XYZ file of C-alpha atoms in Angstrom:
103
model
C 0.000 0.000 0.000
C 2.898 2.371 -0.594
C 2.017 6.003 -1.191
C 4.455 8.688 -2.313
C 4.583 12.076 -0.560
C 3.643 13.778 -3.841
C 0.479 11.644 -4.118
C -0.494 12.510 -0.535
C -0.082 16.201 -1.387
C -2.157 15.762 -4.571
C -4.939 14.009 -2.618
C -5.011 16.790 -0.018
C -5.255 19.346 -2.835
C -8.182 17.409 -4.325
C -10.013 17.508 -0.977
C -9.266 21.191 -0.330
C -12.676 22.524 -1.431
C -14.652 19.927 0.525
C -13.229 20.245 4.038
C -10.040 20.801 5.992
C -8.311 17.441 5.636
C -5.238 15.821 7.060
C -3.519 12.608 6.014
C -2.386 10.190 8.721
C -0.185 7.144 8.165
C -2.078 3.881 8.602
C -1.151 0.297 7.723
C 1.322 1.281 5.017
C -1.061 3.806 3.454
C -2.834 6.902 4.716
C -6.236 7.744 6.114
C -7.895 11.033 5.146
C -9.457 12.764 8.150
C -11.668 15.796 8.611
C -12.910 16.927 12.019
C -11.526 13.723 13.535
C -13.452 11.384 11.219
C -11.854 9.192 8.569
C -13.587 9.606 5.215
C -10.990 8.392 2.757
C -7.874 6.360 2.320
C -4.808 6.339 0.130
C -3.084 3.148 -0.933
C -0.934 2.119 -3.876
C -1.121 5.646 -5.322
C -4.937 5.559 -5.384
C -7.576 7.506 -3.489
C -10.716 5.849 -2.140
C -13.665 7.506 -0.372
C -16.002 6.130 2.285
C -19.462 5.103 1.116
C -22.663 4.311 2.982
C -26.076 2.993 2.016
C -27.108 6.391 0.624
C -23.964 7.097 -1.444
C -23.290 3.556 -2.664
C -25.693 3.877 -5.598
C -23.916 7.024 -6.869
C -20.473 5.430 -6.714
C -21.653 2.122 -8.196
C -23.679 3.881 -10.890
C -20.584 5.800 -11.973
C -18.643 2.549 -12.354
C -16.392 3.237 -9.383
C -14.140 0.440 -8.198
C -14.367 -0.865 -4.651
C -11.297 -0.998 -2.419
C -10.346 -4.591 -1.637
C -7.629 -5.613 0.781
C -5.931 -8.988 1.179
C -7.343 -10.826 4.175
C -6.262 -14.093 5.764
C -9.032 -15.942 3.886
C -8.707 -14.064 0.613
C -9.752 -10.660 -0.740
C -11.887 -8.600 1.643
C -14.038 -5.803 0.169
C -13.979 -2.578 2.157
C -16.436 0.291 2.496
C -14.435 2.604 0.224
C -14.706 3.304 -3.505
C -12.399 5.039 -5.983
C -14.110 8.116 -7.470
C -14.304 8.375 -11.288
C -11.085 9.190 -13.146
C -12.187 12.731 -14.015
C -12.586 13.521 -10.296
C -8.850 12.998 -9.851
C -8.026 15.912 -12.163
C -8.902 18.837 -9.881
C -10.601 19.831 -6.634
C -13.791 21.066 -8.332
C -14.310 17.722 -10.063
C -13.670 15.865 -6.782
C -15.968 18.089 -4.705
C -19.289 16.213 -5.189
C -17.619 12.866 -4.451
C -15.840 14.201 -1.375
C -19.107 15.678 -0.109
C -20.800 12.284 -0.416
C -18.050 10.699 1.666
C -18.184 13.447 4.283
C -21.975 13.263 4.636
């Protein structure tokens, strides 16, 4: 789950319009936190955002890929999804996806 410092900086820039965000090292990657709550994660140079029952349809409908981590009994799907490619281009494009994760 290696993440370069430049990718962490890019992810924080992408989240800048949504909320004050900090990145904290976790399990070889980073967690994205705002107001003490984790709403995203960074791993293997990718950004994933937290989903819930209300936001899952938006992420799934946009063809977003689910974060999966290797577990002792095989792949384990997590509650995070990668926003669409175009959202990774700038903070304005990421804003609606970040808001869904923060809500």
